[in-house]
mmCIF file of C-alpha atoms and ligand atoms in Angstrom:
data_model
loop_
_atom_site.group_PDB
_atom_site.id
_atom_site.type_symbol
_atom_site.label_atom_id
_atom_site.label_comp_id
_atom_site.label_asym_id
_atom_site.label_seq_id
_atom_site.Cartn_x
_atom_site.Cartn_y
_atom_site.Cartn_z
ATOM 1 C CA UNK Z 1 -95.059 -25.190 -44.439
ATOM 2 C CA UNK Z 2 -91.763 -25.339 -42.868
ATOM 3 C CA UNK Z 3 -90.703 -26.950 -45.631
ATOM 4 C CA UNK Z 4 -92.247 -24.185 -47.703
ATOM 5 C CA UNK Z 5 -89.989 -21.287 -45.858
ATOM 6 C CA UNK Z 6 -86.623 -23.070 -46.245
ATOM 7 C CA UNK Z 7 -87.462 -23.340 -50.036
ATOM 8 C CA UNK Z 8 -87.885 -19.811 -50.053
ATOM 9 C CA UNK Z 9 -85.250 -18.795 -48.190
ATOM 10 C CA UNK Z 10 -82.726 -20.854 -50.449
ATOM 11 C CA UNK Z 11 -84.245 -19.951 -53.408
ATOM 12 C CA UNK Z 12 -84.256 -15.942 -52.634
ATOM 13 C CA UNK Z 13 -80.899 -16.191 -51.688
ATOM 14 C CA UNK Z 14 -79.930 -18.183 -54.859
ATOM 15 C CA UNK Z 15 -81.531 -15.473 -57.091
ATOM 16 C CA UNK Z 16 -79.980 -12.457 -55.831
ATOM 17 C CA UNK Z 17 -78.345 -11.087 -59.104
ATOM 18 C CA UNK Z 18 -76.074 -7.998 -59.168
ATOM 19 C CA UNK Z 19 -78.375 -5.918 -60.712
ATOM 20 C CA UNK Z 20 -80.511 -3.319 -59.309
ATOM 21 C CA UNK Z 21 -83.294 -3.948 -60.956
ATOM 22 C CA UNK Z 22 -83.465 -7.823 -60.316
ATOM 23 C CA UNK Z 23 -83.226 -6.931 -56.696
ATOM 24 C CA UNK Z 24 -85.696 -4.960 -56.483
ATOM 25 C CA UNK Z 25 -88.129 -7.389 -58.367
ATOM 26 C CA UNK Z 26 -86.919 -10.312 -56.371
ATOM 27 C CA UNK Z 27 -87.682 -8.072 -52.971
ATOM 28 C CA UNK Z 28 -91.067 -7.592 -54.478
ATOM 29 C CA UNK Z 29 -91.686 -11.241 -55.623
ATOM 30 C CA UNK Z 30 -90.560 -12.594 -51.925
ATOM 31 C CA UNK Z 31 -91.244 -9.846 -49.727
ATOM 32 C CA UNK Z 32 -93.817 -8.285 -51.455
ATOM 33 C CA UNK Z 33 -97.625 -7.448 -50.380
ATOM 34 C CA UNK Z 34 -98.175 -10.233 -53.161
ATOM 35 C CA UNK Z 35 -95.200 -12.429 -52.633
ATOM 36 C CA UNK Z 36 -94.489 -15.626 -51.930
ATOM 37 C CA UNK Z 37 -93.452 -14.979 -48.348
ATOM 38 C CA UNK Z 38 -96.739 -13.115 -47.737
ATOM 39 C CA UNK Z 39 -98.743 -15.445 -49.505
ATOM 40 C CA UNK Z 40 -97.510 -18.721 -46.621
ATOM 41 C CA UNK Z 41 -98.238 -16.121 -43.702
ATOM 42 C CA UNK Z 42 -101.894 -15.952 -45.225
ATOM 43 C CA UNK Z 43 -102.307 -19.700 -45.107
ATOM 44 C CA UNK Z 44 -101.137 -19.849 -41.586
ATOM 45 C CA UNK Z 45 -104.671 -19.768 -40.516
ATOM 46 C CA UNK Z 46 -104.933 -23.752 -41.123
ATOM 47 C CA UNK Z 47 -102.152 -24.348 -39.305
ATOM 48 C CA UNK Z 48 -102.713 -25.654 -35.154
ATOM 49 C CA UNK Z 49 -102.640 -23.643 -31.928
ATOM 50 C CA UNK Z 50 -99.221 -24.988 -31.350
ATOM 51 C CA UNK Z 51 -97.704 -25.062 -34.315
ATOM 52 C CA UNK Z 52 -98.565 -21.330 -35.713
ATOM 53 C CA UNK Z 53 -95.989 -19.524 -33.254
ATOM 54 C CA UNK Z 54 -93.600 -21.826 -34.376
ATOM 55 C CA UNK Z 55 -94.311 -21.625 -38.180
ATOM 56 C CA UNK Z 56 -94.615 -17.271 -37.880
ATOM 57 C CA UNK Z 57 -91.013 -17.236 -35.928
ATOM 58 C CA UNK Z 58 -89.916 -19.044 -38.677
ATOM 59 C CA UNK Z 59 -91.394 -16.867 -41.021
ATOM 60 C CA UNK Z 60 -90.313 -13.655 -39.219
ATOM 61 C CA UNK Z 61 -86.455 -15.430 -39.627
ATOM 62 C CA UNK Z 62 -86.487 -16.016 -43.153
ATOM 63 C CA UNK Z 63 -87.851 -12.183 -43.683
ATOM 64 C CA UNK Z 64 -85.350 -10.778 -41.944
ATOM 65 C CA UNK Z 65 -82.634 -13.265 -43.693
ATOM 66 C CA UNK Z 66 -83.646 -12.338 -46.639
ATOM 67 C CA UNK Z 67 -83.782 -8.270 -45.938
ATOM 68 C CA UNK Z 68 -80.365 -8.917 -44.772
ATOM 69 C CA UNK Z 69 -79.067 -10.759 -47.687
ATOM 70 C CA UNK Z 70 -80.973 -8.134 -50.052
ATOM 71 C CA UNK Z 71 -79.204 -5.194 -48.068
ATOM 72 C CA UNK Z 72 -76.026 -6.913 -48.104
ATOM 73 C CA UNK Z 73 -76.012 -7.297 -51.699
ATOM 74 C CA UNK Z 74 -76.583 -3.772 -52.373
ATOM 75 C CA UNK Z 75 -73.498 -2.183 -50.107
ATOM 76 C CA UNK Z 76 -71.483 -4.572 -51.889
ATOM 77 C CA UNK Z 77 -72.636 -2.976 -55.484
ATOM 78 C CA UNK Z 78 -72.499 0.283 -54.163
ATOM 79 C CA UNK Z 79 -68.941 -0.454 -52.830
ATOM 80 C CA UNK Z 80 -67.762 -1.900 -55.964
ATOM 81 C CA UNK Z 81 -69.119 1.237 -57.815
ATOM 82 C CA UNK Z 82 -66.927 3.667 -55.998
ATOM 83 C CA UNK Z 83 -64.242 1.442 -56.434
ATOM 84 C CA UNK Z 84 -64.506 1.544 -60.070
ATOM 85 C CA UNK Z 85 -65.149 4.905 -60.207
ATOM 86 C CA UNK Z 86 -61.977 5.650 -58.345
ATOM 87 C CA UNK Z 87 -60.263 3.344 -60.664
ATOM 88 C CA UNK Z 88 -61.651 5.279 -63.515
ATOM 89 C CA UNK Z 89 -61.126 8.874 -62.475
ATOM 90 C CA UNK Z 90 -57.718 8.590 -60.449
ATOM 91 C CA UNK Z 91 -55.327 11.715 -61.810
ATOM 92 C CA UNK Z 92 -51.963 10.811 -62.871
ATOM 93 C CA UNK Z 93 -50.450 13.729 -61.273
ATOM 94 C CA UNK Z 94 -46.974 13.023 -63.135
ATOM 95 C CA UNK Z 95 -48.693 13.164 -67.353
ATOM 96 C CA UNK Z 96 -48.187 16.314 -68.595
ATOM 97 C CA UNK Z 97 -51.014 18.891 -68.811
ATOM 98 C CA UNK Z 98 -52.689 18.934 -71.565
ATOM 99 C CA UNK Z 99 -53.118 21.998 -74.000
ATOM 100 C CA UNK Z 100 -50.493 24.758 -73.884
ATOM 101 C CA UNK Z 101 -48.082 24.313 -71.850
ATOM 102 C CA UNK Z 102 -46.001 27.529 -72.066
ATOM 103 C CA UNK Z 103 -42.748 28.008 -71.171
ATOM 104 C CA UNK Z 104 -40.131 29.762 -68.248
ATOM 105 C CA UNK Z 105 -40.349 33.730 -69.058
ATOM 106 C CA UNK Z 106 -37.357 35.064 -70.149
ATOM 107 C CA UNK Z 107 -36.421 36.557 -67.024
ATOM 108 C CA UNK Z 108 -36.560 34.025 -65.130
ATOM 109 C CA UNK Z 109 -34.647 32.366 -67.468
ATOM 110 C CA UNK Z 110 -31.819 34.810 -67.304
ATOM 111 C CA UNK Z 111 -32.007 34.998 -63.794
ATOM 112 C CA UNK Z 112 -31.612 30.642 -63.735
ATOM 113 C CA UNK Z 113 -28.579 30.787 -66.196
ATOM 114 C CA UNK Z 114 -26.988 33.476 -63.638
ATOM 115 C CA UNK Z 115 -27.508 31.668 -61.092
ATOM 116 C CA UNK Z 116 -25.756 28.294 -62.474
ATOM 117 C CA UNK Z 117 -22.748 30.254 -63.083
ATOM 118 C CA UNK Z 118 -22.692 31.108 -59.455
ATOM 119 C CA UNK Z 119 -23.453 27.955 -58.324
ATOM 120 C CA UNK Z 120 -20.745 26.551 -60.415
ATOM 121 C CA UNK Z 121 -18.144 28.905 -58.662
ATOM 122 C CA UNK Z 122 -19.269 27.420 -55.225
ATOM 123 C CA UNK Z 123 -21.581 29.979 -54.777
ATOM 124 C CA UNK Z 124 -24.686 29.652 -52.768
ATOM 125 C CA UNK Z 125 -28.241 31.424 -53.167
ATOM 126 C CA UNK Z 126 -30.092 33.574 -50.407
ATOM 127 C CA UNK Z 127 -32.836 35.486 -50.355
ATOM 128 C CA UNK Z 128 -33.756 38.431 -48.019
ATOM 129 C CA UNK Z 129 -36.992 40.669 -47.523
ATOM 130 C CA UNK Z 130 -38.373 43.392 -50.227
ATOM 131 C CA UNK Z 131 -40.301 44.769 -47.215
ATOM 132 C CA UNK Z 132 -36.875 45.988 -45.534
ATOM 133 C CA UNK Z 133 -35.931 48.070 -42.827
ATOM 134 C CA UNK Z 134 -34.160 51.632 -43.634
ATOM 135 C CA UNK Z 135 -31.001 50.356 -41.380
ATOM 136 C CA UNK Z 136 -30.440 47.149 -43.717
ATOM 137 C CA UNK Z 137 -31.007 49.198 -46.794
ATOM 138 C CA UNK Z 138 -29.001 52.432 -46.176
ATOM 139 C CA UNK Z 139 -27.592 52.971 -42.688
ATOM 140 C CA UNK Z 140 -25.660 49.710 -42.664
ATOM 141 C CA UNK Z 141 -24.346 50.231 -45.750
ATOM 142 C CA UNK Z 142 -22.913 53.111 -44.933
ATOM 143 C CA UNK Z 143 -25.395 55.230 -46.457
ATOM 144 C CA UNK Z 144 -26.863 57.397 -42.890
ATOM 145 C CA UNK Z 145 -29.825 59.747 -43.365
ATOM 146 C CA UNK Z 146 -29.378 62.874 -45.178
ATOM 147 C CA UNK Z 147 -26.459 60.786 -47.557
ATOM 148 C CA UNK Z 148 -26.682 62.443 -51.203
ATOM 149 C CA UNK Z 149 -26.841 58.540 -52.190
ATOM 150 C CA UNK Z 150 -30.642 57.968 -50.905
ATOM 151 C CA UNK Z 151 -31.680 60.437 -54.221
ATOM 152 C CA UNK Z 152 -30.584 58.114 -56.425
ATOM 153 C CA UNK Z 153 -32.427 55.346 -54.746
ATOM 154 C CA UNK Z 154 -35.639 56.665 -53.720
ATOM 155 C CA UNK Z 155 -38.470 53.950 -53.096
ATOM 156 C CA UNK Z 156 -41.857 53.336 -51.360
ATOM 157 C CA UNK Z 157 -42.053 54.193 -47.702
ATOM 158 C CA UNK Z 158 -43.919 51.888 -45.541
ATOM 159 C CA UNK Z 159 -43.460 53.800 -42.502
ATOM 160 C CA UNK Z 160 -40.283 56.117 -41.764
ATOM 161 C CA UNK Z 161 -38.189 53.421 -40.970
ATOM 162 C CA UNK Z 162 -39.860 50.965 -43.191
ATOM 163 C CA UNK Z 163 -39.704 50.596 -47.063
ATOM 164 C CA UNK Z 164 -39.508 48.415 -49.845
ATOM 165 C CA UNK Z 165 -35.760 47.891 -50.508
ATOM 166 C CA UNK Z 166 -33.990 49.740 -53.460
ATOM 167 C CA UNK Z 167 -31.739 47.153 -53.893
ATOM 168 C CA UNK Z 168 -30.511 44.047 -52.943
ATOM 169 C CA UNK Z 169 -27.338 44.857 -51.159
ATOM 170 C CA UNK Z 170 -29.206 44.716 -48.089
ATOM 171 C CA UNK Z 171 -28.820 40.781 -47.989
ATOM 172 C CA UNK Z 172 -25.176 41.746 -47.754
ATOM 173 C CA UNK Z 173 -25.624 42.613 -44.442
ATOM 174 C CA UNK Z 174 -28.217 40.169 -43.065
ATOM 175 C CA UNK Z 175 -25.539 37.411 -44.384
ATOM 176 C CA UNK Z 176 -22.543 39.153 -42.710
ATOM 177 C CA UNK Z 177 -24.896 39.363 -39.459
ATOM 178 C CA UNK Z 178 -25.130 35.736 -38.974
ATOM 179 C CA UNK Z 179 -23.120 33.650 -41.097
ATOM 180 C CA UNK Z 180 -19.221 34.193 -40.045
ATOM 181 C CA UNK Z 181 -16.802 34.234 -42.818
ATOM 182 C CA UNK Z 182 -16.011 32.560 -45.005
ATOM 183 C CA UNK Z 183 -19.141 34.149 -46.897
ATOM 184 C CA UNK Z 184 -19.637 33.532 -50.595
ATOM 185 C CA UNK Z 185 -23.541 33.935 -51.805
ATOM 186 C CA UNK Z 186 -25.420 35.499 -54.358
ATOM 187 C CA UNK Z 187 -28.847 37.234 -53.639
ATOM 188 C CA UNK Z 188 -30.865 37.808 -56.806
ATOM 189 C CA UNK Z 189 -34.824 39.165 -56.198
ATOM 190 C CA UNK Z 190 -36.976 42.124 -56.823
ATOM 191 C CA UNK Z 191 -36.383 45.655 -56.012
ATOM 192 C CA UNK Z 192 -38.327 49.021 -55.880
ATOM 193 C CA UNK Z 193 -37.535 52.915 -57.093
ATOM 194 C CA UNK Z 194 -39.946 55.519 -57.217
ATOM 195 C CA UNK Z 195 -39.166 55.843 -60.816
ATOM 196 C CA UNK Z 196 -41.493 56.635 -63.975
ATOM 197 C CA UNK Z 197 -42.210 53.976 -66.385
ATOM 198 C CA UNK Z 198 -40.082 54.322 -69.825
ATOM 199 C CA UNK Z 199 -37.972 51.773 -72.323
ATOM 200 C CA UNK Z 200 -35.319 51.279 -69.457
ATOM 201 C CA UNK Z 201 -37.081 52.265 -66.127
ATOM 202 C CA UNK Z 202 -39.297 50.475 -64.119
ATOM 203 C CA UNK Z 203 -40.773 50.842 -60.270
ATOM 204 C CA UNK Z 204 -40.126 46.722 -60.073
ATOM 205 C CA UNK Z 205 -37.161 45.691 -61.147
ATOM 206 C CA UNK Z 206 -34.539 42.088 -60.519
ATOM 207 C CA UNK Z 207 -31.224 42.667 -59.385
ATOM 208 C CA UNK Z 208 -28.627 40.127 -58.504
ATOM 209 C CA UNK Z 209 -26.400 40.754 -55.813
ATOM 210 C CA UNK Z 210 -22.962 39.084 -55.070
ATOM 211 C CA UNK Z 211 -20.978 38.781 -51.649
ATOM 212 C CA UNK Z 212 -17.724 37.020 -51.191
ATOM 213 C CA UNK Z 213 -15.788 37.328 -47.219
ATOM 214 C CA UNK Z 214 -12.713 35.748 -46.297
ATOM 215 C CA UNK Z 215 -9.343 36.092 -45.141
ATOM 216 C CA UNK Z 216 -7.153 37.874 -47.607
ATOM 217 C CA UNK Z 217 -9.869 38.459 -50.381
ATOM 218 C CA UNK Z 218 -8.707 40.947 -52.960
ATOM 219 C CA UNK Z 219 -9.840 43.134 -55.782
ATOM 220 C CA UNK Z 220 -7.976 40.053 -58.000
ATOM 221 C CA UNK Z 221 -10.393 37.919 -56.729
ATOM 222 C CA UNK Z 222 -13.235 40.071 -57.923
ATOM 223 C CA UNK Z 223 -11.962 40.917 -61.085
ATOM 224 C CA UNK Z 224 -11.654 36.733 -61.578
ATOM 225 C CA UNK Z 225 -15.011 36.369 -60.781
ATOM 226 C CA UNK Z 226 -16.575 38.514 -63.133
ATOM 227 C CA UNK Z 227 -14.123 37.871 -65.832
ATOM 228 C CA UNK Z 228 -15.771 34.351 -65.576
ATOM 229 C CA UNK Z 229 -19.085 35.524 -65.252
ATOM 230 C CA UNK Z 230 -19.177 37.866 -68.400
ATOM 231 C CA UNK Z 231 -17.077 35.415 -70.466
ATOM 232 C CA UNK Z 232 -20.243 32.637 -69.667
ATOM 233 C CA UNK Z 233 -22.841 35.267 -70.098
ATOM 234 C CA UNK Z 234 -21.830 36.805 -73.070
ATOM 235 C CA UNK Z 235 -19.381 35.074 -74.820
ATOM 236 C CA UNK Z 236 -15.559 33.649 -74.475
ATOM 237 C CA UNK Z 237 -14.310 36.349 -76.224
ATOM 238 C CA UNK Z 238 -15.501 39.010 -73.736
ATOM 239 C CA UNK Z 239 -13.274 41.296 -72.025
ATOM 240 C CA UNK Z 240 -13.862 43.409 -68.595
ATOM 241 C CA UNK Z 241 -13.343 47.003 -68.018
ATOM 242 C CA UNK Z 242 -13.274 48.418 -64.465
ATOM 243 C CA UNK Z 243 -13.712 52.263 -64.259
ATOM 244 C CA UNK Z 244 -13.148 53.763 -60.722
ATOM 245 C CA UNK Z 245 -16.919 55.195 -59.406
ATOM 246 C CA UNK Z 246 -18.118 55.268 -55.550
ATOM 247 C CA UNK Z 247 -20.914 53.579 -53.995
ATOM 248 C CA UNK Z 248 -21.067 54.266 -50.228
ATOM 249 C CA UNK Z 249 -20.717 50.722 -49.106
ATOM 250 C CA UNK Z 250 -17.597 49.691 -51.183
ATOM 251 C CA UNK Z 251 -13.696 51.326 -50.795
ATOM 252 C CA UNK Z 252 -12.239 51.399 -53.623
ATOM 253 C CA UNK Z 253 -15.341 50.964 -55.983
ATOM 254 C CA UNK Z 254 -15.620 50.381 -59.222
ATOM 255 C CA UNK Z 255 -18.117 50.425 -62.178
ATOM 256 C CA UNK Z 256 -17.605 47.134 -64.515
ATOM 257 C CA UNK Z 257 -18.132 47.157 -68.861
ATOM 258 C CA UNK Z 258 -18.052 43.979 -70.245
ATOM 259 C CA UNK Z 259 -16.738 44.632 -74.525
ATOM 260 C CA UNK Z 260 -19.328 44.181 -76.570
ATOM 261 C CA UNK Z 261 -20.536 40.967 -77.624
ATOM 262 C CA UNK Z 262 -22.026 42.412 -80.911
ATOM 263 C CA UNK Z 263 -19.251 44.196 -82.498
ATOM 264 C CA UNK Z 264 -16.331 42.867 -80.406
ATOM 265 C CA UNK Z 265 -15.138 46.489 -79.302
ATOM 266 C CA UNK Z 266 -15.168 48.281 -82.294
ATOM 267 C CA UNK Z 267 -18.168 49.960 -81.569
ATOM 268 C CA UNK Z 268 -21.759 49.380 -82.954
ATOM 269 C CA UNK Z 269 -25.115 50.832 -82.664
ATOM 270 C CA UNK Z 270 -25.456 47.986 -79.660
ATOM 271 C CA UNK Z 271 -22.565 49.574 -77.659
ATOM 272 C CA UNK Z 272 -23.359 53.195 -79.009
ATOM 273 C CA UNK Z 273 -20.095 53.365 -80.517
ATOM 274 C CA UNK Z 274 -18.412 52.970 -77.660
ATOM 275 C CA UNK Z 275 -17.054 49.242 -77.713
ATOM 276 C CA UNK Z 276 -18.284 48.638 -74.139
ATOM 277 C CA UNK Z 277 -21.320 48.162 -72.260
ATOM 278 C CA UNK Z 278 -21.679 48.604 -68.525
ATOM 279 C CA UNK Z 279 -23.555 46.272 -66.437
ATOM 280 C CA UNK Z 280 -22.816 46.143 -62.729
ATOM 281 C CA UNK Z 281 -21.104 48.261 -59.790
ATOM 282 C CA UNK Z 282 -18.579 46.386 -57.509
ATOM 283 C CA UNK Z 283 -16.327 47.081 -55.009
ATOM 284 C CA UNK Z 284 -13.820 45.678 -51.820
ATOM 285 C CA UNK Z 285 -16.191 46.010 -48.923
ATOM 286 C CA UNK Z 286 -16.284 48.980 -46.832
ATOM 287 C CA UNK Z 287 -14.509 48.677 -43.438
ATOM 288 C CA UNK Z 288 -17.545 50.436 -41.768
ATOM 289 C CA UNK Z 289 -20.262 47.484 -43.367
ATOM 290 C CA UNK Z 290 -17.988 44.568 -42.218
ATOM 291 C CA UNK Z 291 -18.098 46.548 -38.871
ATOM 292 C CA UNK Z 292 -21.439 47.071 -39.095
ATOM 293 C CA UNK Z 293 -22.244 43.402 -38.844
ATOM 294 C CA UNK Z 294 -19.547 42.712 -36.331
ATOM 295 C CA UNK Z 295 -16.952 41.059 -38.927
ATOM 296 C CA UNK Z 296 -13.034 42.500 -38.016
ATOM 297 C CA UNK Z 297 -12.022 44.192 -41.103
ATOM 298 C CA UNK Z 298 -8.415 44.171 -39.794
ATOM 299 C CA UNK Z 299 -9.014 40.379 -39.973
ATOM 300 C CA UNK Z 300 -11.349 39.469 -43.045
ATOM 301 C CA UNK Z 301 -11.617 41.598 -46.573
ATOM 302 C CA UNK Z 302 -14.379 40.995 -48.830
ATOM 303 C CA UNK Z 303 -15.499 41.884 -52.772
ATOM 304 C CA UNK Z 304 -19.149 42.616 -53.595
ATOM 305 C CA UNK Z 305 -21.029 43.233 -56.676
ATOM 306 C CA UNK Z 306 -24.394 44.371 -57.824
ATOM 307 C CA UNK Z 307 -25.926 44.040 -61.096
ATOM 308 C CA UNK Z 308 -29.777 44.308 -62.857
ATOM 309 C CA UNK Z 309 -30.978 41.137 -63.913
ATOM 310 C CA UNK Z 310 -33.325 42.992 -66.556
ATOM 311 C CA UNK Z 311 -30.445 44.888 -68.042
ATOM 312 C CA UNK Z 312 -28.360 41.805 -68.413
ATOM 313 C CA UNK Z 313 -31.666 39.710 -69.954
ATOM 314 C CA UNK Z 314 -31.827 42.686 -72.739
ATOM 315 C CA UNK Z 315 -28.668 42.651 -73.640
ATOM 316 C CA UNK Z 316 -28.570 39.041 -74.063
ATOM 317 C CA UNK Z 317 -31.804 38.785 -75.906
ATOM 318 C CA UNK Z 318 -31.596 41.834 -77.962
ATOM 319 C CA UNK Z 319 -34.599 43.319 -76.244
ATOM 320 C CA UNK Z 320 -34.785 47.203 -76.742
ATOM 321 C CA UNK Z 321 -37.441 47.851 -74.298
ATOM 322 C CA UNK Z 322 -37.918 47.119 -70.692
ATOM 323 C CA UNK Z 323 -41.812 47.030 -70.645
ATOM 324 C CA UNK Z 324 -41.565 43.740 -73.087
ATOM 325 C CA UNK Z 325 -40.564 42.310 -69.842
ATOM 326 C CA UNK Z 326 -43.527 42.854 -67.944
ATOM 327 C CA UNK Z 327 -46.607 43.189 -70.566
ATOM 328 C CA UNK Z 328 -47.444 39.024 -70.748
ATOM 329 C CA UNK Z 329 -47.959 39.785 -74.548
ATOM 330 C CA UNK Z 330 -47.599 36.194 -75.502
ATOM 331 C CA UNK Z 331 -46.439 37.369 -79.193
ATOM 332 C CA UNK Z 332 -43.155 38.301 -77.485
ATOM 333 C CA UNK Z 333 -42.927 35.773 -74.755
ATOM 334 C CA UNK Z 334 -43.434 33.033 -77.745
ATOM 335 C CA UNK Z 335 -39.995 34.388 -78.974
ATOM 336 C CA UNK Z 336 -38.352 32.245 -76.451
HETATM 337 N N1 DAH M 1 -26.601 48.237 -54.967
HETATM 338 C C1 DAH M 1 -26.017 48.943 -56.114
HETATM 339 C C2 DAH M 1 -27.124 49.605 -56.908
HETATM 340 O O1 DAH M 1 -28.261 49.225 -56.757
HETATM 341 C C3 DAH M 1 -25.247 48.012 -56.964
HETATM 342 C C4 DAH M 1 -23.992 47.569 -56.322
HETATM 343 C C5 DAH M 1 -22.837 48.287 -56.474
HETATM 344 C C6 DAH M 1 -23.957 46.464 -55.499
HETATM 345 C C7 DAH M 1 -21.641 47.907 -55.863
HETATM 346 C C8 DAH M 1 -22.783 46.069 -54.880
HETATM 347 C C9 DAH M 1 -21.627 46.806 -55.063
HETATM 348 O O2 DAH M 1 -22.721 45.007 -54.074
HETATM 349 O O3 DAH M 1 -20.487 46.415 -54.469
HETATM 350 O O4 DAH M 1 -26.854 50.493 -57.658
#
């Protein structure tokens, strides 16, 4: 009988396949109500007083050696499975997605080439709020309550003192407030005016702003600047125009026309006969803002400039409305 048990021990073991199926069957042909294992512990009546402990321990043994082995087996297929199935489903995260894949949107495309000209002149990028504070937004720029230049500029009030900023000048003066000069950044981002929707007005719109602070920085070195700029953006042959305006946070100020790119200057329906196009304000920085943010104007002089990204991504791209911009309709964005 002994004999008997080893045999099926080894020969259980020997069998166990991979399949789930076999298992099963071989569980049920050894450990069974009819099996084999079952089957000795029935004939164990014959055996002596002394030896039938003995023979059931053994019995009892090879059960449980064979449970073991049958368990064992099947954490090992079920380990293997995941495995595989890992194997099989793992996500190349770096394959392109399949389908569609569309493409930048034209202003942010716009906004990207400004930005590399920038860059390129060892400009660097910084962002500031759109929630903003009335101080950074008026009042530091030398725009106090009451100033005739708030109408111009009216936006979405938050709370008295609280708004969503009109433009992004106000970056000018967190910059100045805690970076000493020399300064030189760009700030393009969103902006808000409490204006209706038409062809060329929008409540949302991009601006990009431009800040350079420094010893002995002069209206030359803002008229090089956007010389460069325009000549990138719309063509080597383009020319600047400054025209003397105000803005409250600039002294002397001026309004900037590049000459138009379509007819060269001799005036087109692009230009309205006029041979230029204007596209940003600029200025030496007032006295009063480098004050403001505790820079000594006696000391430092600085250029800035402000421009909308949306104007200059219609001018480049021939588009005649302002809503194209913002409607998704994938007939237009598939221009691009
Ligand atoms: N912030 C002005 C606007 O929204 C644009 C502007 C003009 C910005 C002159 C400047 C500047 O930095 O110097 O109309």
């Amino acid at each position: 009988m002994r004999e008997l048990l080893e045999k099926i021990r080894a020969d259980a073991k020997a069998q166990l396949s991979d399949n789930d199926a076999d298992i099963e069957a071989l569980r049920v042909r050894y450990l069974g109500k009819k099996g084999e294992l079952t089957a000795v512990l029935r004939g164990m009546g014959k055996l002596s007083a002394e030896e039938r402990p003995l023979i059931g321990q053994l019995a009892n043994e090879v059960r449980a050696d064979i449970e073991a082995a049958i368990e064992e087996r099947r954490q090992e297929m079920q380990e293997r499975l995941l495995e595989l199935k890992l194997k099989k489903e793992k996500i190349d995260v770096t394959l392109p997605a399949e389908g569609e894949l569309g493409h930048i949107h034209p202003l942010t495309m716009t906004q990207r080439e400004l930005e590399d000209i920038f860059i390129g002149l060892g400009f660097s990028i910084v962002e500031g709020p759109e929630v903003e504070l009335d101080y950074y937004n008026f009042q530091a720029l030398n725009i106090p309550e009451n100033h005739p230049a708030r109408d111009t500029q009216d936006t979405f009030y938050i709370t008295d003192n609280i708004l969503l900023r009109s433009q992004t000048s106000p970056v000018q003066v967190r910059t100045m407030e805690k970076q000493k000069p020399p300064i030189r950044i760009i700030s393009p981002g969103r902006v808000y005016r409490s204006d209706a929707v038409d062809a060329t007005h929008s409540p949302l719109f991009h601006q990009l702003e431009g800040l350079v602070v420094d010893k002995g920085i002069s209206m030359g070195d803002l008229k090089g600047v956007l010389e460069l700029f325009a000549k990138q953006t719309f063509g080597e042959e383009t020319r600047i125009r400054f025209r003397p305006h105000h803005f409250p946070f600039t002294e002397p100020s001026a309004e900037v026309d590049v000459s138009c790119f379509a007819c060269g200057g001799k005036g087109c329906r692009i230009c309205k006969g006029e041979g230029w196009i204007e596209i940003l304000g600029a200025g030496m920085v007032h006295p009063n803002v480098l004050r403001n943010c505790g820079i000594d104007p006696d000391v430092y002089s600085g250029f800035a400039f402000g421009f909308g990204i949306e104007r200059i991504a219609m001018l480049k791209y021939h588009i005649d409305d302002m809503r194209l911009l913002y409607e998704n309709d994938t007939r237009f964005l598939g221009e691009f």
